[in-house]
Short mmCIF file of C-alpha atoms and ligand atoms in Angstrom, two decimals:
data_model
loop_
_atom_site.label_atom_id
_atom_site.label_comp_id
_atom_site.label_asym_id
_atom_site.label_seq_id
_atom_site.Cartn_x
_atom_site.Cartn_y
_atom_site.Cartn_z
CA UNK A 1 -97.74 -24.72 78.55
CA UNK A 2 -94.69 -26.92 78.96
CA UNK A 3 -91.83 -24.44 78.56
CA UNK A 4 -89.01 -26.95 79.17
CA UNK A 5 -89.59 -29.09 76.09
CA UNK A 6 -92.67 -27.77 74.34
CA UNK A 7 -94.51 -29.91 71.81
CA UNK A 8 -94.74 -27.69 68.74
CA UNK A 9 -96.16 -28.19 65.26
CA UNK A 10 -94.59 -26.06 62.52
CA UNK A 11 -96.11 -25.12 59.17
CA UNK A 12 -93.93 -24.00 56.25
CA UNK A 13 -95.35 -22.84 52.91
CA UNK A 14 -93.10 -19.98 51.82
CA UNK A 15 -92.07 -21.44 48.47
CA UNK A 16 -92.71 -24.78 46.78
CA UNK A 17 -92.40 -27.14 49.75
CA UNK A 18 -95.37 -27.79 52.00
CA UNK A 19 -93.73 -28.72 55.27
CA UNK A 20 -95.31 -29.95 58.50
CA UNK A 21 -92.88 -30.69 61.31
CA UNK A 22 -93.37 -31.66 64.92
CA UNK A 23 -90.74 -31.28 67.64
CA UNK A 24 -90.59 -31.71 71.39
CA UNK A 25 -88.02 -29.22 72.59
CA UNK A 26 -84.98 -30.06 70.44
CA UNK A 27 -86.19 -33.52 69.56
CA UNK A 28 -87.48 -34.12 66.04
CA UNK A 29 -90.68 -36.19 66.00
CA UNK A 30 -91.90 -35.71 62.42
CA UNK A 31 -90.80 -33.90 59.28
CA UNK A 32 -93.24 -34.33 56.40
CA UNK A 33 -92.44 -32.50 53.16
CA UNK A 34 -94.60 -32.40 50.03
CA UNK A 35 -92.93 -30.59 47.14
CA UNK A 36 -94.67 -29.11 44.12
CA UNK A 37 -91.34 -28.92 42.25
CA UNK A 38 -92.51 -31.27 39.48
CA UNK A 39 -95.44 -28.99 38.69
CA UNK A 40 -93.04 -26.08 38.08
CA UNK A 41 -90.64 -28.06 35.92
CA UNK A 42 -92.11 -27.12 32.57
CA UNK A 43 -91.90 -23.42 33.47
CA UNK A 44 -88.25 -23.68 34.50
CA UNK A 45 -88.89 -22.03 37.86
CA UNK A 46 -91.40 -21.77 40.71
CA UNK A 47 -94.75 -20.31 39.61
CA UNK A 48 -96.28 -18.57 42.66
CA UNK A 49 -99.92 -19.35 41.84
CA UNK A 50 -99.16 -23.00 41.18
CA UNK A 51 -97.23 -23.20 44.46
CA UNK A 52 -100.09 -21.64 46.47
CA UNK A 53 -102.65 -24.02 45.04
CA UNK A 54 -100.39 -27.00 45.68
CA UNK A 55 -100.03 -25.95 49.35
CA UNK A 56 -103.80 -25.92 49.70
CA UNK A 57 -103.99 -29.46 48.41
CA UNK A 58 -100.97 -30.83 50.28
CA UNK A 59 -101.48 -29.26 53.72
CA UNK A 60 -104.14 -31.51 55.11
CA UNK A 61 -102.60 -34.86 54.12
CA UNK A 62 -99.19 -33.65 55.34
CA UNK A 63 -100.69 -32.64 58.68
CA UNK A 64 -102.38 -36.01 59.12
CA UNK A 65 -99.18 -37.84 58.24
CA UNK A 66 -97.02 -35.74 60.58
CA UNK A 67 -99.35 -36.27 63.54
CA UNK A 68 -99.40 -40.03 62.87
CA UNK A 69 -95.61 -40.21 62.50
CA UNK A 70 -95.06 -38.27 65.73
CA UNK A 71 -97.60 -40.47 67.52
CA UNK A 72 -99.35 -37.50 69.10
CA UNK A 73 -102.79 -35.95 69.03
CA UNK A 74 -103.33 -32.30 68.16
CA UNK A 75 -104.77 -31.71 71.64
CA UNK A 76 -101.39 -32.46 73.17
CA UNK A 77 -99.63 -29.63 71.32
CA UNK A 78 -98.24 -26.76 73.36
CA UNK A 79 -98.13 -24.42 70.39
CA UNK A 80 -98.53 -24.01 66.64
CA UNK A 81 -95.83 -22.24 64.58
CA UNK A 82 -95.87 -20.90 61.05
CA UNK A 83 -93.60 -19.14 58.57
CA UNK A 84 -95.05 -15.66 58.07
CA UNK A 85 -92.23 -14.48 55.76
CA UNK A 86 -90.15 -13.90 53.78
CA UNK A 87 -91.38 -15.83 50.74
CA UNK A 88 -94.05 -15.85 48.06
CA UNK A 89 -97.13 -13.96 49.32
CA UNK A 90 -99.80 -16.32 48.04
CA UNK A 91 -97.90 -19.36 49.22
CA UNK A 92 -97.28 -17.86 52.67
CA UNK A 93 -100.93 -16.95 53.02
CA UNK A 94 -102.01 -20.57 52.75
CA UNK A 95 -99.82 -21.58 55.69
CA UNK A 96 -100.69 -18.51 57.75
CA UNK A 97 -104.42 -19.12 57.25
CA UNK A 98 -104.11 -22.78 58.15
CA UNK A 99 -102.01 -22.04 61.24
CA UNK A 100 -104.45 -19.44 62.51
CA UNK A 101 -107.39 -21.80 62.01
CA UNK A 102 -105.58 -24.62 63.75
CA UNK A 103 -104.43 -22.49 66.70
CA UNK A 104 -107.86 -20.95 67.11
CA UNK A 105 -109.78 -24.21 66.95
CA UNK A 106 -107.39 -25.97 69.32
CA UNK A 107 -107.10 -22.92 71.55
CA UNK A 108 -103.29 -23.05 71.40
CA UNK A 109 -100.75 -20.21 71.25
CA UNK A 110 -99.47 -19.34 67.78
CA UNK A 111 -95.92 -18.29 66.87
CA UNK A 112 -95.32 -16.57 63.53
CA UNK A 113 -91.64 -16.92 62.70
CA UNK A 114 -89.05 -15.89 60.13
CA UNK A 115 -88.23 -18.41 57.41
CA UNK A 116 -84.53 -17.53 57.15
CA UNK A 117 -83.97 -17.75 60.88
CA UNK A 118 -85.87 -21.05 60.71
CA UNK A 119 -83.13 -22.43 58.45
CA UNK A 120 -80.66 -21.67 61.25
CA UNK A 121 -83.07 -23.17 63.79
CA UNK A 122 -82.93 -26.51 61.94
CA UNK A 123 -79.46 -26.98 63.37
CA UNK A 124 -80.68 -27.49 66.94
CA UNK A 125 -82.44 -30.70 65.84
CA UNK A 126 -79.18 -32.36 64.81
CA UNK A 127 -77.07 -34.54 67.07
CA UNK A 128 -73.99 -32.30 66.87
CA UNK A 129 -74.80 -30.72 70.21
CA UNK A 130 -76.16 -27.24 70.92
CA UNK A 131 -75.63 -24.44 68.45
CA UNK A 132 -72.89 -22.18 69.79
CA UNK A 133 -72.89 -18.42 69.42
CA UNK A 134 -72.04 -16.35 67.60
CA UNK A 135 -72.17 -18.22 64.30
CA UNK A 136 -72.15 -17.17 60.67
CA UNK A 137 -74.89 -18.82 58.59
CA UNK A 138 -74.83 -19.16 54.81
CA UNK A 139 -78.27 -19.96 53.40
CA UNK A 140 -78.38 -21.00 49.75
CA UNK A 141 -81.45 -22.21 47.92
CA UNK A 142 -83.51 -21.49 44.84
CA UNK A 143 -85.04 -18.54 46.68
CA UNK A 144 -82.26 -17.14 48.84
CA UNK A 145 -78.56 -16.53 49.14
CA UNK A 146 -78.04 -14.88 52.50
CA UNK A 147 -75.18 -14.47 54.90
CA UNK A 148 -76.24 -13.99 58.52
CA UNK A 149 -74.45 -13.20 61.74
CA UNK A 150 -76.35 -15.07 64.44
CA UNK A 151 -75.50 -13.83 67.92
CA UNK A 152 -78.56 -15.53 69.37
CA UNK A 153 -81.13 -17.52 67.46
CA UNK A 154 -84.06 -16.13 69.42
CA UNK A 155 -83.03 -12.51 69.84
CA UNK A 156 -80.14 -11.28 67.71
CA UNK A 157 -79.72 -12.07 64.03
CA UNK A 158 -78.09 -9.66 61.60
CA UNK A 159 -78.19 -9.79 57.79
CA UNK A 160 -74.63 -9.27 56.59
CA UNK A 161 -75.41 -9.64 52.92
CA UNK A 162 -77.56 -11.30 50.30
CA UNK A 163 -77.89 -11.69 46.57
CA UNK A 164 -78.58 -8.49 44.69
CA UNK A 165 -80.11 -10.43 41.77
CA UNK A 166 -80.49 -14.21 41.31
CA UNK A 167 -80.28 -16.71 44.15
CA UNK A 168 -77.53 -19.34 43.83
CA UNK A 169 -79.99 -22.18 43.19
CA UNK A 170 -81.76 -20.02 40.63
CA UNK A 171 -78.43 -19.59 38.80
CA UNK A 172 -78.03 -23.38 38.72
CA UNK A 173 -81.56 -23.67 37.31
CA UNK A 174 -80.98 -21.01 34.63
CA UNK A 175 -77.60 -22.35 33.52
CA UNK A 176 -79.07 -25.86 33.36
CA UNK A 177 -81.65 -24.49 30.98
CA UNK A 178 -78.95 -22.91 28.80
CA UNK A 179 -77.22 -26.29 28.64
CA UNK A 180 -80.48 -28.08 27.84
CA UNK A 181 -80.66 -29.86 31.20
CA UNK A 182 -83.94 -30.38 33.13
CA UNK A 183 -85.33 -28.41 36.09
CA UNK A 184 -84.39 -28.20 38.91
CA UNK A 185 -80.95 -27.65 37.48
CA UNK A 186 -78.72 -28.13 40.53
CA UNK A 187 -78.61 -31.92 40.61
CA UNK A 188 -78.23 -32.14 36.81
CA UNK A 189 -75.38 -29.61 36.65
CA UNK A 190 -73.78 -31.53 39.49
CA UNK A 191 -74.06 -34.84 37.66
CA UNK A 192 -72.71 -33.48 34.38
CA UNK A 193 -69.93 -31.51 36.12
CA UNK A 194 -68.49 -34.70 37.59
CA UNK A 195 -66.76 -35.42 34.24
CA UNK A 196 -65.70 -31.82 33.61
CA UNK A 197 -62.67 -29.67 34.36
CA UNK A 198 -63.54 -26.87 36.80
CA UNK A 199 -60.58 -24.86 35.53
CA UNK A 200 -61.45 -25.21 31.84
CA UNK A 201 -63.21 -21.83 31.63
CA UNK A 202 -62.62 -18.89 33.94
CA UNK A 203 -66.14 -17.56 34.53
CA UNK A 204 -66.58 -14.27 36.45
CA UNK A 205 -66.88 -14.24 40.25
CA UNK A 206 -69.61 -11.67 40.96
CA UNK A 207 -68.93 -8.85 43.44
CA UNK A 208 -65.41 -9.96 44.30
CA UNK A 209 -63.39 -7.19 42.66
CA UNK A 210 -61.81 -4.72 45.12
CA UNK A 211 -64.18 -1.92 44.02
CA UNK A 212 -67.24 -4.15 44.61
CA UNK A 213 -65.93 -5.49 47.89
CA UNK A 214 -66.07 -2.02 49.46
CA UNK A 215 -69.84 -1.77 49.16
CA UNK A 216 -70.83 -5.40 48.67
CA UNK A 217 -68.36 -7.34 50.77
CA UNK A 218 -70.97 -9.91 51.84
CA UNK A 219 -73.41 -9.55 48.96
CA UNK A 220 -73.70 -11.92 46.03
CA UNK A 221 -74.54 -11.54 42.35
CA UNK A 222 -75.05 -14.47 39.98
CA UNK A 223 -76.80 -12.80 37.11
CA UNK A 224 -73.55 -11.72 35.40
CA UNK A 225 -72.19 -15.25 35.71
CA UNK A 226 -75.32 -16.68 34.11
CA UNK A 227 -75.01 -14.18 31.24
CA UNK A 228 -71.33 -15.03 30.82
CA UNK A 229 -72.17 -18.72 30.52
CA UNK A 230 -74.96 -17.94 28.03
CA UNK A 231 -72.61 -15.81 25.89
CA UNK A 232 -69.83 -18.40 26.01
CA UNK A 233 -72.20 -21.12 24.84
CA UNK A 234 -73.90 -18.94 22.24
CA UNK A 235 -70.68 -17.90 20.52
CA UNK A 236 -69.61 -21.54 20.13
CA UNK A 237 -73.05 -22.72 19.05
CA UNK A 238 -73.16 -20.01 16.40
CA UNK A 239 -69.76 -21.13 15.15
CA UNK A 240 -71.11 -24.67 14.86
CA UNK A 241 -68.78 -25.95 17.57
CA UNK A 242 -69.74 -28.69 19.97
CA UNK A 243 -70.33 -27.43 23.51
CA UNK A 244 -68.18 -29.13 26.15
CA UNK A 245 -71.12 -29.34 28.55
CA UNK A 246 -69.18 -31.09 31.31
CA UNK A 247 -66.49 -28.40 31.35
CA UNK A 248 -69.03 -25.56 31.24
CA UNK A 249 -71.02 -27.12 34.11
CA UNK A 250 -67.91 -27.79 36.20
CA UNK A 251 -66.49 -24.30 35.60
CA UNK A 252 -69.82 -22.64 36.38
CA UNK A 253 -70.30 -24.69 39.54
CA UNK A 254 -66.78 -23.82 40.66
CA UNK A 255 -67.43 -20.09 40.16
CA UNK A 256 -70.60 -20.19 42.30
CA UNK A 257 -68.99 -22.25 45.03
CA UNK A 258 -65.84 -20.17 45.07
CA UNK A 259 -67.80 -16.97 45.73
CA UNK A 260 -70.17 -18.53 48.27
CA UNK A 261 -67.44 -20.09 50.37
CA UNK A 262 -64.90 -17.27 50.14
CA UNK A 263 -67.45 -14.66 51.28
CA UNK A 264 -68.72 -16.87 54.10
CA UNK A 265 -65.19 -17.54 55.37
CA UNK A 266 -64.34 -13.83 55.01
CA UNK A 267 -67.31 -13.02 57.27
CA UNK A 268 -66.08 -15.56 59.84
CA UNK A 269 -62.63 -13.94 59.81
CA UNK A 270 -63.86 -10.33 59.83
CA UNK A 271 -66.16 -10.93 62.79
CA UNK A 272 -63.81 -13.32 64.58
CA UNK A 273 -66.46 -16.06 64.48
CA UNK A 274 -65.01 -19.59 64.38
CA UNK A 275 -68.28 -21.24 63.27
CA UNK A 276 -70.10 -21.53 59.97
CA UNK A 277 -73.49 -23.10 59.43
CA UNK A 278 -74.84 -24.04 56.00
CA UNK A 279 -78.51 -24.34 55.03
CA UNK A 280 -80.80 -24.42 51.96
CA UNK A 281 -81.28 -26.83 49.07
CA UNK A 282 -78.01 -26.00 47.32
CA UNK A 283 -76.23 -27.66 50.26
CA UNK A 284 -77.08 -30.91 48.40
CA UNK A 285 -74.09 -29.99 46.25
CA UNK A 286 -71.23 -32.23 47.36
CA UNK A 287 -68.61 -29.92 45.81
CA UNK A 288 -69.99 -27.01 47.87
CA UNK A 289 -69.68 -29.05 51.04
CA UNK A 290 -66.18 -30.15 50.08
CA UNK A 291 -64.84 -26.66 49.32
CA UNK A 292 -66.58 -25.21 52.37
CA UNK A 293 -64.95 -27.88 54.54
CA UNK A 294 -61.49 -27.28 53.05
CA UNK A 295 -61.68 -23.54 53.51
CA UNK A 296 -63.24 -23.79 56.97
CA UNK A 297 -60.52 -26.16 58.13
CA UNK A 298 -57.72 -23.95 56.88
CA UNK A 299 -59.34 -20.91 58.53
CA UNK A 300 -59.85 -22.74 61.83
CA UNK A 301 -63.64 -22.54 61.45
CA UNK A 302 -65.98 -25.29 62.60
CA UNK A 303 -68.43 -26.19 59.81
CA UNK A 304 -71.93 -27.42 60.62
CA UNK A 305 -74.36 -28.80 58.09
CA UNK A 306 -77.73 -30.15 59.23
CA UNK A 307 -79.10 -33.37 57.70
CA UNK A 308 -80.22 -32.68 54.14
CA UNK A 309 -83.93 -33.17 54.94
CA UNK A 310 -83.51 -30.26 57.37
CA UNK A 311 -81.56 -28.10 54.88
CA UNK A 312 -84.33 -27.79 52.28
CA UNK A 313 -87.50 -25.94 53.27
CA UNK A 314 -89.36 -27.85 55.97
CA UNK A 315 -91.80 -27.44 58.85
CA UNK A 316 -89.53 -28.98 61.49
CA UNK A 317 -87.17 -25.99 61.37
CA UNK A 318 -90.12 -23.67 61.95
CA UNK A 319 -91.30 -25.77 64.89
CA UNK A 320 -87.72 -25.88 66.21
CA UNK A 321 -87.33 -22.09 66.10
CA UNK A 322 -90.68 -21.59 67.86
CA UNK A 323 -89.68 -24.18 70.45
CA UNK A 324 -86.48 -22.21 71.17
CA UNK A 325 -88.53 -19.01 71.46
CA UNK A 326 -90.94 -20.66 73.88
CA UNK A 327 -88.08 -22.02 75.98
CA UNK A 328 -86.75 -18.44 76.16
CA UNK A 329 -90.16 -17.25 77.38
CA UNK A 330 -91.20 -15.39 74.20
CA UNK A 331 -94.82 -14.31 73.97
CA UNK A 332 -97.02 -15.80 71.24
CA UNK A 333 -98.04 -13.75 68.21
CA UNK A 334 -101.39 -12.00 68.18
CA UNK A 335 -103.73 -13.25 65.47
CA UNK A 336 -103.40 -9.93 63.63
CA UNK A 337 -100.24 -10.72 61.68
CA UNK A 338 -100.32 -11.40 57.96
CA UNK A 339 -98.00 -12.93 55.43
CA UNK A 340 -95.02 -10.63 54.85
CA UNK A 341 -93.10 -11.47 51.69
CA UNK A 342 -90.21 -9.19 52.67
CA UNK A 343 -90.07 -9.83 56.41
CA UNK A 344 -86.60 -8.66 57.53
CA UNK A 345 -84.34 -11.18 59.20
CA UNK A 346 -84.24 -9.05 62.34
CA UNK A 347 -87.92 -9.92 62.87
CA UNK A 348 -87.23 -13.38 64.23
CA UNK A 349 -90.79 -13.69 65.34
CA UNK A 350 -93.78 -11.51 64.75
CA UNK A 351 -95.58 -10.20 67.82
O1 LIG B 1 -84.20 -25.24 49.41
P1 LIG B 1 -84.76 -25.78 48.14
O2 LIG B 1 -85.15 -27.22 48.07
O3 LIG B 1 -86.03 -24.98 47.68
C1 LIG B 1 -86.19 -23.65 47.47
O4 LIG B 1 -85.36 -22.98 46.85
O5 LIG B 1 -87.24 -23.21 47.92
O6 LIG B 1 -83.67 -25.50 47.00
C2 LIG B 1 -83.88 -25.82 45.67
C3 LIG B 1 -82.73 -25.28 44.87
C4 LIG B 1 -82.93 -25.38 43.37
O7 LIG B 1 -82.61 -24.14 42.79
C5 LIG B 1 -81.96 -26.47 42.96
O8 LIG B 1 -81.45 -26.30 41.65
C6 LIG B 1 -80.86 -26.33 44.00
O9 LIG B 1 -81.54 -26.01 45.19
N1 LIG B 1 -80.14 -27.57 44.13
C7 LIG B 1 -78.83 -27.69 43.87
C8 LIG B 1 -78.50 -29.05 44.05
N2 LIG B 1 -79.63 -29.71 44.43
C9 LIG B 1 -80.62 -28.78 44.49
N3 LIG B 1 -77.94 -26.76 43.49
C10 LIG B 1 -76.68 -27.20 43.29
N4 LIG B 1 -76.29 -28.46 43.41
C11 LIG B 1 -77.15 -29.43 43.79
N5 LIG B 1 -76.75 -30.69 43.91
ZN1 LIG B 2 -85.73 -21.64 52.46
#
């Protein structure tokens, strides 16, 4: 196997994106993403069974397209990589099964890797230069809200905190629903919020009170915020008042972003880490990027945000992480591993 710049194909199926990515070392050759988001729209959230079935249907065409885009043949691969967790069990199983079949039939080594660490791995594919250590990573999507301390991408990742209830993207989706906006809610809240006043309503900032900060300094909670928005809207609807949707959206968005960025910067300060990396679909939010940049600059922290196509779930980040592992001499996984919906972040790759 070429350990200097291995040619790796990555498979990602942990949630509603079927991702096939191909990298050579730190060079991105293909990043094909097929999303089943539209199929979940009428349910207002990702339905695991629907997602799993969609992966089954999307995998093969995505694989064919990725190989064609990269201009390679499967025989040339040095390794196959797959997300084995965390994520939705049924969805993960589709990717794990496909990856095992592919590795076995091609007689190639297989690397089962951690989805969350994969989000961090996406950064090495950018043109901002090598990822420096240590770095704090804030991952925000419809499925996760996690704060990581990354001392080394391939060997030392620590979970500092995560959401104790809803993920940040999930909160956007639920509040959008309350306001009568379509799924996925993030982009719609964002659009509506553009005309609103973020200071119009002071919504609660979850887990930021001194008593919460003792135990949950780096944890997040968005369920109380969602309930507060629901109550605020309900009271006015019942009174027959018109709902100032733009102000509600802007004030809600500000509350989420305030908590996300203040906790991430606090982690940078506490651990003396002058770097912050963002990842996950919520990074599409321009206001999040803006506030993160302002706060990072005033704290003397360098902010890194991969290209958006590498922020949402994708196979390239999985291939990139496996490529880093291979370059570090990591052994491939045995074929005995299974999908692990709660794989801890410390298990960067499964042996
Ligand atoms: O990473 P992603 O594409 O998929 C998974 O969660 O698996 O993230 C999707 C999430 C959704 O919850 C969506 O509402 C949120 O990201 N999102 C946004 C924006 N665009 C997408 N949230 C806030 N602002 C946005 N502009
Ligand atoms: Zn993800």
